[in-house]
Amino acid sequence: MKSLFAKMAMATSLGLGMISVQLPAHADTKVGLILPYTGTYAALGNAITDGFNMAIEEAGRTDEFSIVTEDTEAKPPVGLAKARKLVLQDKVDVMVGVVSSGVLGAMRDFVHQSQTPLIVANAGNNLATGENCSPYIVRVSFSNGQINRPMGTWMAENGIKTVYTLAPDYSAGHQMIESFSAAFTAAGGEIAGSDFTPFGQTKDFGPYLTNAQSSGADAIFVFYAGGGAINFVKQYGSFDIKTPLYGSGFLTSPLYVAAEGDAAIGVRASLHYIPTLDTPENKAFVDAFMAKHGTMPSEYSVQGYDAGLALMAAVDAGGADKKNIAAALPNVSYVGPRGALEIDPATNNIVQNIYVYDTVMGDDGLTQKLIDTIPSVRDDVAGCQM
Amino acid sequence: MFYQTRLRTITLILALGFLAVYASFGSYFAREIVIEITILAILAISLDFCAGFGGMVSLCHGAIMGISAYAFSIMSVKLGLPSVPSAMIGLMAAVVFSGLVGWVTARTSGIFFIMATLAFGQMAYTFFFKSRWLGGDDGMGGIDRFNLSWLGVDMNDALVFALFGVAVLLLVYVIAAILLRSGFGRILSGIHSNENRMQAVGINTANHKAMAMAASGLMAGIAGILAAQHTLYISPELLIWTVSGEVLLVVILGGIGTLIGPVVGAIMLVMLKHELSNYTDYWHMVVGMVLIFAVLAGGRGIFGQIEYWLITRHSPKTPHLPPAKEKDLA
Amino acid sequence: MLEVKHLSKDFGGITVIRDLSFTVNAGERRVILGPNGAGKTTLFHLLTGVEKASSGSISFAGKNISKMNAVERARVGIARSYQKNNLFEHLTIRENLMLAAAAATGKSRWFFRDVINQADMKTRIEETAEQVALTDQLDLMVSAVSYGNRRQLEVGLALATKPALLLMDEPTSGVGPAMIDTFHQLLETLPRDITILIIEHDMDLAFSIADRITVLNFGEKVFEGTPEDTRGNPTVRQIYLGGGDGTYGATNDHA
Amino acid sequence: MDASFWLLQFLNAMQYSMLLFLLSIGLTVIFGLMHFVNLAHASLYMLGAYFGISVSALTGQFWLAFILSPIIVTLIGAILYYTLIDRMRAAGPMNQVLVTFGLIFVILDLVRLGWGDIALGLDAPDALAHTVSFWGISYPAYRLFIIALGLTIMISMWVVLARTQIGAMIRASVENADMAASLGIHVGRLFFVVFCFGCALAGLAGVAAAPIFSATTTMGITILIPTLIVVVIGGLGSLEGAIAGSLIIGFLETFGAVLLPSLSAVLTYILLAVILVLRPQGLIPARG
């Protein structure tokens, strides 16, 4: 249905464009939203789209941006085909989106060669703003390392000596755990044990949980997202595991925490956004989001929202066409719901605060309680040459 | 038993002609769709070869395609070999893998064969998924298109590449048709019809089926090389069983055991999918309904049904129709 | 031509063939007789290699073939027709014969050339069709022809491989008197360079074509001799002809 | 690794085996009786979970959901039987695959339309939302309940099939449907009853699994392959096969996960391949 509306919106804006031939009007920026709307990641694609549209609508600049949406289905070849379509056929000025790192990997060379700016609104693969960085790829979401390194240091500094880690056995899982473990051991901690669960197949974490508990570690640190996160947290709760649970913040994301129920209480995690941040920007954003959608925003909707803010900032700084947007994006900085944000021109990855938070029971259900803020986390320039 | 009837030739010309015209006069995305169709159609022909004519309903054709694509990319990207020898090695890898699977599973039939091939396919998928040298689930890029500039052809041009895909599809159809018309292909049909009797007249059916799987693997391998050339990037997604499942759908939807039916099926499914996804995120449901109605309408597949109507109108006691096959799964 | 020595076959403790020895000369027509359950079809399974013997040996054309599997035995020239139709049901009669002929001539390894319209294959298919009186039905699907025609094709499939030894398992099973005459003629006209071993319940047919007759009972050979000797043999009369249990001429299954 | 480790993992394996059993038994009996490969069986499992969550959310009663959800799924199964399945019985396996694959797509999108893309959870009933301590371990009560449920159904099905008249009818029809019909068994009605029973078990498995696993739109497709593997390893159509298959897979995956983690993703497939190469009809085939 989404793309039907998008089409209608596009038709309307095209109509306006035609009228505007006679009028001195804004330059029209064509945006390609390239996100999964079906399959495993459909919920994320929709959340990011909602956030992005909200940013544009709030700014009252819907006439200025015409939006084409394409469904990547979380399949790399499909993602690449849709990217080619957006650039070569629809001739978009900028692309926004990409949830899975596999899709980003597939698109990377094409985006680079076609010199089309891409604002990454989720995919966290370290390499995309590391070894495989490109002047045309700017990430406003996070990198896998960025979220977990601070948590490694923070846990070691807060008296946790040994940790047992768990994550799904795929690239993102390995990156998350590796960056956590590196920071944790560098700060004096010790990894007591580590399991990678078969990706997409594992539903029953019982065997791993019992293993982790019997290792005698001080804490369990995990990365799970989506349905996997719900299963993991609920099963952690049902086994009544005494070892405290820590994780990448996706584990208790607002999107899923309701389904996790009481088991999520006391889980401590790190993330680049939580909806309970006490800043005017965030309060305004949360209120607006609640008014529109009736639910709390998640980190995914913020990523979409910030992609919209970054895009508008780049258009204001440079111009509305491909080349100017690409040139302006790496120098964008603004204050959003997440706090003060800037793009690091050395990697094109975002520089942002990382928040350590507990999930607690609030007045209207589970909510996030901020424990600590690690300000302005910046990725190293790990092999990135623009 | 396979016959290249006039109806099939006409359909082939119409289908390939449609693809060529659609690519030439369509938009940029039309060319992407044409390539997507040709890859799926080649894979579907490959599957129809062993499933429709040999009774081997494989659920590892995606894996065979992926192995070829990976072997090709390893050779050309990681080891720096020129593209033609790399492609040859890719095809050989596909032939060896599918031949081995065919040989090992020769004693199984029906759903047991399906599940056994699923197992081998998923093992291959897991291997590439976990192989960090090859990028794991992030896949690997850096593949170059074939350089045909000495022919005055620029393969990086979308139209040229789409037409190249159509030409490869024609080539694969011809290979499959020749193999099916040969002594080898006739015997394969005989094994499908009555394996036990074929042994009684002196055919080592296990070896013959393994060879048929290898030949089918060659065609699937061609699809793999084309897929790698198309996206210039490969990932384990190519090998996952749902890819094989989709190919099987295409074969049945188009008409199993007709060879041209799978081409029709591939065109139908890809066009349907792309048209629908423009309008709704719930296009799976429409595809599902189309599948159900396709079966309720006769169950011979789209081309199979048309062929049936045309032939039964001329001669009711018709010799060469694929009958409802009761033994394929049971 | 065919030499069977001390052949035995057990199925889980039940002995189906017991210490069976006999010799068939080249060109001979040998009829195997015996009541139901005598082990006749099992004997054919053992000769064609579908079943492995528990003990004993089988020599064919001077070679010991005991260790060969079914496919290898077919390749050395042993062909067989089945008591229950075992045809390529969804193909035409021409295609059926072509498959047998192509298999026997090693054309399964022709990857590029078709065999169906090739001159010597065509000749062979048509010759075989004539031998089994199916020339008029060549282009009909098996499923579209009569039961009798299928019995003829059953023999045709074996003949199309140009065997040196032909094993026929009740070719007239379930057919009417007219069709039995057809088979009679067929057997008479088959060239003498084919050695034939035939299980037959129709006594008139059996006695008129047989050079020698071997009688089995409970897996053992109880008699062997010319048709005349067989008719006069009291043992045979007792267990077979005179048994009065209705097995004479019976056509039902003893597979 | 002490005794309590083995006991815990044994219970984990049993719990997973019992879920697999509930799913595969319906699939295998439907196949054995009707020679029908119902790929949409796993979609009914998904529906069981979603309906369970909805009923529970509306009424606040887990046990009501536990009873109602399988009934709703059975009704849906009955509708499917009369609109599609019955018609497809003689249509050949290829067409059955195609139709039930189409059904998977349709049901998947209907679930997306009805419940959205976001994963949903269901809380275990209060009475079972604690852990039980025994022999030096503590184990979630709800998981013990699932083990008990699975064992109960397993044993009662065994008794029904082996000892009762309807069991004898089912076994006779699996052996030879024509013969059964000639003995006066109303085969069509028997098929319908068995089909509905299979659907009810799939729905039950769905709602029983929901408190342990979240309900997602992909849960049907994800469980389809392990279920088919169980059925095929055991031998199509055989009750003993489904029992053996679900225990083998449940134990292999559980112990593989903790003892051979690097191989655990492929262990099942390796086992499947080995079994089919050595025993091409599965371990305990229903016939012959």
PDB file of N, CA, C and O in Angstrom, chain A residues 179-230:
ATOM      1  N   SER A 179      33.963  -6.211  18.435  1.00  0.00           N
ATOM      2  CA  SER A 179      34.315  -4.872  18.914  1.00  0.00           C
ATOM      3  C   SER A 179      34.061  -4.760  20.415  1.00  0.00           C
ATOM      4  O   SER A 179      34.842  -4.129  21.130  1.00  0.00           O
ATOM      5  N   PHE A 180      33.004  -5.430  20.878  1.00  0.00           N
ATOM      6  CA  PHE A 180      32.773  -5.426  22.326  1.00  0.00           C
ATOM      7  C   PHE A 180      33.938  -6.100  23.047  1.00  0.00           C
ATOM      8  O   PHE A 180      34.516  -5.556  23.987  1.00  0.00           O
ATOM      9  N   SER A 181      34.291  -7.308  22.578  1.00  0.00           N
ATOM     10  CA  SER A 181      35.318  -8.083  23.279  1.00  0.00           C
ATOM     11  C   SER A 181      36.649  -7.362  23.281  1.00  0.00           C
ATOM     12  O   SER A 181      37.369  -7.352  24.282  1.00  0.00           O
ATOM     13  N   ALA A 182      36.985  -6.728  22.137  1.00  0.00           N
ATOM     14  CA  ALA A 182      38.267  -6.033  22.058  1.00  0.00           C
ATOM     15  C   ALA A 182      38.324  -4.917  23.106  1.00  0.00           C
ATOM     16  O   ALA A 182      39.297  -4.802  23.855  1.00  0.00           O
ATOM     17  N   ALA A 183      37.254  -4.121  23.192  1.00  0.00           N
ATOM     18  CA  ALA A 183      37.248  -3.013  24.141  1.00  0.00           C
ATOM     19  C   ALA A 183      37.227  -3.528  25.583  1.00  0.00           C
ATOM     20  O   ALA A 183      37.893  -2.992  26.462  1.00  0.00           O
ATOM     21  N   PHE A 184      36.463  -4.607  25.795  1.00  0.00           N
ATOM     22  CA  PHE A 184      36.312  -5.148  27.142  1.00  0.00           C
ATOM     23  C   PHE A 184      37.642  -5.715  27.650  1.00  0.00           C
ATOM     24  O   PHE A 184      38.056  -5.452  28.787  1.00  0.00           O
ATOM     25  N   THR A 185      38.330  -6.474  26.812  1.00  0.00           N
ATOM     26  CA  THR A 185      39.611  -7.041  27.258  1.00  0.00           C
ATOM     27  C   THR A 185      40.671  -5.951  27.369  1.00  0.00           C
ATOM     28  O   THR A 185      41.515  -5.993  28.262  1.00  0.00           O
ATOM     29  N   ALA A 186      40.611  -4.939  26.479  1.00  0.00           N
ATOM     30  CA  ALA A 186      41.582  -3.852  26.558  1.00  0.00           C
ATOM     31  C   ALA A 186      41.451  -3.114  27.884  1.00  0.00           C
ATOM     32  O   ALA A 186      42.425  -2.617  28.439  1.00  0.00           O
ATOM     33  N   ALA A 187      40.214  -3.068  28.399  1.00  0.00           N
ATOM     34  CA  ALA A 187      39.998  -2.380  29.674  1.00  0.00           C
ATOM     35  C   ALA A 187      40.187  -3.310  30.860  1.00  0.00           C
ATOM     36  O   ALA A 187      39.834  -2.970  31.984  1.00  0.00           O
ATOM     37  N   GLY A 188      40.690  -4.509  30.621  1.00  0.00           N
ATOM     38  CA  GLY A 188      41.027  -5.394  31.719  1.00  0.00           C
ATOM     39  C   GLY A 188      40.053  -6.529  31.966  1.00  0.00           C
ATOM     40  O   GLY A 188      40.253  -7.329  32.880  1.00  0.00           O
ATOM     41  N   GLY A 189      39.002  -6.639  31.162  1.00  0.00           N
ATOM     42  CA  GLY A 189      38.037  -7.726  31.351  1.00  0.00           C
ATOM     43  C   GLY A 189      38.518  -9.019  30.700  1.00  0.00           C
ATOM     44  O   GLY A 189      39.518  -9.047  29.989  1.00  0.00           O
ATOM     45  N   GLU A 190      37.736 -10.077  30.959  1.00  0.00           N
ATOM     46  CA  GLU A 190      38.113 -11.360  30.389  1.00  0.00           C
ATOM     47  C   GLU A 190      36.876 -12.025  29.787  1.00  0.00           C
ATOM     48  O   GLU A 190      35.790 -12.001  30.389  1.00  0.00           O
ATOM     49  N   ILE A 191      37.017 -12.589  28.594  1.00  0.00           N
ATOM     50  CA  ILE A 191      35.892 -13.285  27.955  1.00  0.00           C
ATOM     51  C   ILE A 191      35.900 -14.734  28.448  1.00  0.00           C
ATOM     52  O   ILE A 191      36.826 -15.488  28.169  1.00  0.00           O
ATOM     53  N   ALA A 192      34.853 -15.111  29.182  1.00  0.00           N
ATOM     54  CA  ALA A 192      34.810 -16.452  29.757  1.00  0.00           C
ATOM     55  C   ALA A 192      34.411 -17.496  28.724  1.00  0.00           C
ATOM     56  O   ALA A 192      34.748 -18.667  28.849  1.00  0.00           O
ATOM     57  N   GLY A 193      33.685 -17.077  27.733  1.00  0.00           N
ATOM     58  CA  GLY A 193      33.255 -18.021  26.713  1.00  0.00           C
ATOM     59  C   GLY A 193      32.412 -17.299  25.687  1.00  0.00           C
ATOM     60  O   GLY A 193      31.986 -16.160  25.915  1.00  0.00           O
ATOM     61  N   SER A 194      32.206 -17.937  24.544  1.00  0.00           N
ATOM     62  CA  SER A 194      31.550 -17.243  23.456  1.00  0.00           C
ATOM     63  C   SER A 194      30.880 -18.265  22.543  1.00  0.00           C
ATOM     64  O   SER A 194      31.482 -19.262  22.180  1.00  0.00           O
ATOM     65  N   ASP A 195      29.603 -18.051  22.218  1.00  0.00           N
ATOM     66  CA  ASP A 195      28.901 -18.935  21.284  1.00  0.00           C
ATOM     67  C   ASP A 195      28.274 -18.098  20.188  1.00  0.00           C
ATOM     68  O   ASP A 195      27.787 -16.996  20.442  1.00  0.00           O
ATOM     69  N   PHE A 196      28.295 -18.640  18.992  1.00  0.00           N
ATOM     70  CA  PHE A 196      27.537 -18.022  17.906  1.00  0.00           C
ATOM     71  C   PHE A 196      26.437 -18.985  17.499  1.00  0.00           C
ATOM     72  O   PHE A 196      26.707 -20.130  17.171  1.00  0.00           O
ATOM     73  N   THR A 197      25.194 -18.512  17.560  1.00  0.00           N
ATOM     74  CA  THR A 197      24.064 -19.408  17.290  1.00  0.00           C
ATOM     75  C   THR A 197      23.721 -19.350  15.807  1.00  0.00           C
ATOM     76  O   THR A 197      23.789 -18.277  15.211  1.00  0.00           O
ATOM     77  N   PRO A 198      23.347 -20.490  15.216  1.00  0.00           N
ATOM     78  CA  PRO A 198      23.053 -20.504  13.781  1.00  0.00           C
ATOM     79  C   PRO A 198      22.074 -19.400  13.402  1.00  0.00           C
ATOM     80  O   PRO A 198      21.025 -19.254  14.011  1.00  0.00           O
ATOM     81  N   PHE A 199      22.412 -18.636  12.396  1.00  0.00           N
ATOM     82  CA  PHE A 199      21.645 -17.453  12.026  1.00  0.00           C
ATOM     83  C   PHE A 199      20.279 -17.837  11.460  1.00  0.00           C
ATOM     84  O   PHE A 199      20.180 -18.666  10.572  1.00  0.00           O
ATOM     85  N   GLY A 200      19.261 -17.214  12.010  1.00  0.00           N
ATOM     86  CA  GLY A 200      17.932 -17.395  11.449  1.00  0.00           C
ATOM     87  C   GLY A 200      17.282 -18.718  11.812  1.00  0.00           C
ATOM     88  O   GLY A 200      16.086 -18.872  11.678  1.00  0.00           O
ATOM     89  N   GLN A 201      18.059 -19.715  12.267  1.00  0.00           N
ATOM     90  CA  GLN A 201      17.458 -21.011  12.578  1.00  0.00           C
ATOM     91  C   GLN A 201      17.158 -21.134  14.061  1.00  0.00           C
ATOM     92  O   GLN A 201      16.234 -21.828  14.456  1.00  0.00           O
ATOM     93  N   THR A 202      17.995 -20.491  14.871  1.00  0.00           N
ATOM     94  CA  THR A 202      17.887 -20.734  16.304  1.00  0.00           C
ATOM     95  C   THR A 202      16.655 -20.065  16.873  1.00  0.00           C
ATOM     96  O   THR A 202      16.482 -18.865  16.755  1.00  0.00           O
ATOM     97  N   LYS A 203      15.804 -20.868  17.458  1.00  0.00           N
ATOM     98  CA  LYS A 203      14.652 -20.315  18.148  1.00  0.00           C
ATOM     99  C   LYS A 203      14.773 -20.644  19.623  1.00  0.00           C
ATOM    100  O   LYS A 203      14.242 -19.960  20.459  1.00  0.00           O
ATOM    101  N   ASP A 204      15.435 -21.739  19.891  1.00  0.00           N
ATOM    102  CA  ASP A 204      15.525 -22.179  21.271  1.00  0.00           C
ATOM    103  C   ASP A 204      16.922 -21.873  21.802  1.00  0.00           C
ATOM    104  O   ASP A 204      17.901 -22.488  21.390  1.00  0.00           O
ATOM    105  N   PHE A 205      16.989 -20.900  22.695  1.00  0.00           N
ATOM    106  CA  PHE A 205      18.281 -20.520  23.256  1.00  0.00           C
ATOM    107  C   PHE A 205      18.570 -21.261  24.551  1.00  0.00           C
ATOM    108  O   PHE A 205      19.602 -21.027  25.174  1.00  0.00           O
ATOM    109  N   GLY A 206      17.657 -22.112  24.953  1.00  0.00           N
ATOM    110  CA  GLY A 206      17.832 -22.868  26.195  1.00  0.00           C
ATOM    111  C   GLY A 206      19.216 -23.487  26.322  1.00  0.00           C
ATOM    112  O   GLY A 206      19.902 -23.283  27.320  1.00  0.00           O
ATOM    113  N   PRO A 207      19.652 -24.247  25.308  1.00  0.00           N
ATOM    114  CA  PRO A 207      20.961 -24.894  25.414  1.00  0.00           C
ATOM    115  C   PRO A 207      22.089 -23.885  25.649  1.00  0.00           C
ATOM    116  O   PRO A 207      22.991 -24.130  26.455  1.00  0.00           O
ATOM    117  N   TYR A 208      22.029 -22.743  24.958  1.00  0.00           N
ATOM    118  CA  TYR A 208      23.106 -21.758  25.097  1.00  0.00           C
ATOM    119  C   TYR A 208      23.041 -21.071  26.452  1.00  0.00           C
ATOM    120  O   TYR A 208      24.061 -20.785  27.078  1.00  0.00           O
ATOM    121  N   LEU A 209      21.798 -20.763  26.876  1.00  0.00           N
ATOM    122  CA  LEU A 209      21.648 -20.068  28.153  1.00  0.00           C
ATOM    123  C   LEU A 209      22.191 -20.911  29.301  1.00  0.00           C
ATOM    124  O   LEU A 209      22.901 -20.401  30.177  1.00  0.00           O
ATOM    125  N   THR A 210      21.859 -22.198  29.279  1.00  0.00           N
ATOM    126  CA  THR A 210      22.349 -23.041  30.362  1.00  0.00           C
ATOM    127  C   THR A 210      23.868 -23.131  30.314  1.00  0.00           C
ATOM    128  O   THR A 210      24.534 -23.132  31.348  1.00  0.00           O
ATOM    129  N   ASN A 211      24.411 -23.177  29.112  1.00  0.00           N
ATOM    130  CA  ASN A 211      25.869 -23.175  28.952  1.00  0.00           C
ATOM    131  C   ASN A 211      26.494 -21.918  29.529  1.00  0.00           C
ATOM    132  O   ASN A 211      27.496 -21.971  30.245  1.00  0.00           O
ATOM    133  N   ALA A 212      25.883 -20.768  29.186  1.00  0.00           N
ATOM    134  CA  ALA A 212      26.438 -19.488  29.613  1.00  0.00           C
ATOM    135  C   ALA A 212      26.410 -19.381  31.136  1.00  0.00           C
ATOM    136  O   ALA A 212      27.370 -18.927  31.763  1.00  0.00           O
ATOM    137  N   GLN A 213      25.298 -19.832  31.709  1.00  0.00           N
ATOM    138  CA  GLN A 213      25.193 -19.724  33.162  1.00  0.00           C
ATOM    139  C   GLN A 213      26.234 -20.603  33.860  1.00  0.00           C
ATOM    140  O   GLN A 213      26.867 -20.181  34.817  1.00  0.00           O
ATOM    141  N   SER A 214      26.426 -21.808  33.317  1.00  0.00           N
ATOM    142  CA  SER A 214      27.354 -22.705  33.995  1.00  0.00           C
ATOM    143  C   SER A 214      28.807 -22.291  33.794  1.00  0.00           C
ATOM    144  O   SER A 214      29.699 -22.831  34.437  1.00  0.00           O
ATOM    145  N   SER A 215      29.075 -21.317  32.907  1.00  0.00           N
ATOM    146  CA  SER A 215      30.461 -20.853  32.739  1.00  0.00           C
ATOM    147  C   SER A 215      30.903 -20.033  33.946  1.00  0.00           C
ATOM    148  O   SER A 215      32.091 -19.800  34.135  1.00  0.00           O
ATOM    149  N   GLY A 216      29.953 -19.575  34.757  1.00  0.00           N
ATOM    150  CA  GLY A 216      30.297 -18.815  35.947  1.00  0.00           C
ATOM    151  C   GLY A 216      30.730 -17.379  35.674  1.00  0.00           C
ATOM    152  O   GLY A 216      31.313 -16.732  36.545  1.00  0.00           O
ATOM    153  N   ALA A 217      30.454 -16.871  34.483  1.00  0.00           N
ATOM    154  CA  ALA A 217      30.862 -15.498  34.162  1.00  0.00           C
ATOM    155  C   ALA A 217      30.055 -14.502  34.992  1.00  0.00           C
ATOM    156  O   ALA A 217      28.960 -14.812  35.459  1.00  0.00           O
ATOM    157  N   ASP A 218      30.600 -13.272  35.145  1.00  0.00           N
ATOM    158  CA  ASP A 218      29.902 -12.232  35.894  1.00  0.00           C
ATOM    159  C   ASP A 218      28.665 -11.745  35.142  1.00  0.00           C
ATOM    160  O   ASP A 218      27.689 -11.310  35.745  1.00  0.00           O
ATOM    161  N   ALA A 219      28.758 -11.761  33.813  1.00  0.00           N
ATOM    162  CA  ALA A 219      27.663 -11.221  33.021  1.00  0.00           C
ATOM    163  C   ALA A 219      27.599 -11.928  31.676  1.00  0.00           C
ATOM    164  O   ALA A 219      28.578 -12.538  31.238  1.00  0.00           O
ATOM    165  N   ILE A 220      26.405 -11.844  31.055  1.00  0.00           N
ATOM    166  CA  ILE A 220      26.239 -12.327  29.687  1.00  0.00           C
ATOM    167  C   ILE A 220      26.069 -11.098  28.818  1.00  0.00           C
ATOM    168  O   ILE A 220      25.288 -10.195  29.154  1.00  0.00           O
ATOM    169  N   PHE A 221      26.821 -11.030  27.721  1.00  0.00           N
ATOM    170  CA  PHE A 221      26.647  -9.925  26.782  1.00  0.00           C
ATOM    171  C   PHE A 221      26.210 -10.505  25.450  1.00  0.00           C
ATOM    172  O   PHE A 221      26.838 -11.432  24.927  1.00  0.00           O
ATOM    173  N   VAL A 222      25.106  -9.984  24.900  1.00  0.00           N
ATOM    174  CA  VAL A 222      24.597 -10.565  23.663  1.00  0.00           C
ATOM    175  C   VAL A 222      24.224  -9.487  22.659  1.00  0.00           C
ATOM    176  O   VAL A 222      23.985  -8.331  23.018  1.00  0.00           O
ATOM    177  N   PHE A 223      24.199  -9.912  21.395  1.00  0.00           N
ATOM    178  CA  PHE A 223      23.577  -9.100  20.357  1.00  0.00           C
ATOM    179  C   PHE A 223      22.485  -9.931  19.701  1.00  0.00           C
ATOM    180  O   PHE A 223      22.770 -10.969  19.106  1.00  0.00           O
ATOM    181  N   TYR A 224      21.244  -9.505  19.874  1.00  0.00           N
ATOM    182  CA  TYR A 224      20.140 -10.089  19.092  1.00  0.00           C
ATOM    183  C   TYR A 224      19.198  -8.964  18.718  1.00  0.00           C
ATOM    184  O   TYR A 224      19.113  -7.954  19.414  1.00  0.00           O
ATOM    185  N   ALA A 225      18.512  -9.124  17.592  1.00  0.00           N
ATOM    186  CA  ALA A 225      17.567  -8.094  17.163  1.00  0.00           C
ATOM    187  C   ALA A 225      16.291  -8.764  16.697  1.00  0.00           C
ATOM    188  O   ALA A 225      16.276  -9.955  16.404  1.00  0.00           O
ATOM    189  N   GLY A 226      15.217  -8.002  16.640  1.00  0.00           N
ATOM    190  CA  GLY A 226      13.956  -8.505  16.086  1.00  0.00           C
ATOM    191  C   GLY A 226      13.399  -9.670  16.880  1.00  0.00           C
ATOM    192  O   GLY A 226      13.467  -9.715  18.104  1.00  0.00           O
ATOM    193  N   GLY A 227      12.844 -10.650  16.141  1.00  0.00           N
ATOM    194  CA  GLY A 227      12.239 -11.821  16.769  1.00  0.00           C
ATOM    195  C   GLY A 227      13.235 -12.566  17.642  1.00  0.00           C
ATOM    196  O   GLY A 227      12.885 -13.070  18.714  1.00  0.00           O
ATOM    197  N   GLY A 228      14.492 -12.615  17.196  1.00  0.00           N
ATOM    198  CA  GLY A 228      15.542 -13.283  17.972  1.00  0.00           C
ATOM    199  C   GLY A 228      15.693 -12.646  19.339  1.00  0.00           C
ATOM    200  O   GLY A 228      15.871 -13.337  20.352  1.00  0.00           O
ATOM    201  N   ALA A 229      15.622 -11.294  19.381  1.00  0.00           N
ATOM    202  CA  ALA A 229      15.761 -10.583  20.661  1.00  0.00           C
ATOM    203  C   ALA A 229      14.620 -10.951  21.603  1.00  0.00           C
ATOM    204  O   ALA A 229      14.832 -11.204  22.791  1.00  0.00           O
ATOM    205  N   ILE A 230      13.401 -10.995  21.051  1.00  0.00           N
ATOM    206  CA  ILE A 230      12.249 -11.336  21.898  1.00  0.00           C
ATOM    207  C   ILE A 230      12.424 -12.730  22.484  1.00  0.00           C
ATOM    208  O   ILE A 230      12.296 -12.944  23.689  1.00  0.00           O
TER     209      ILE A 230
END
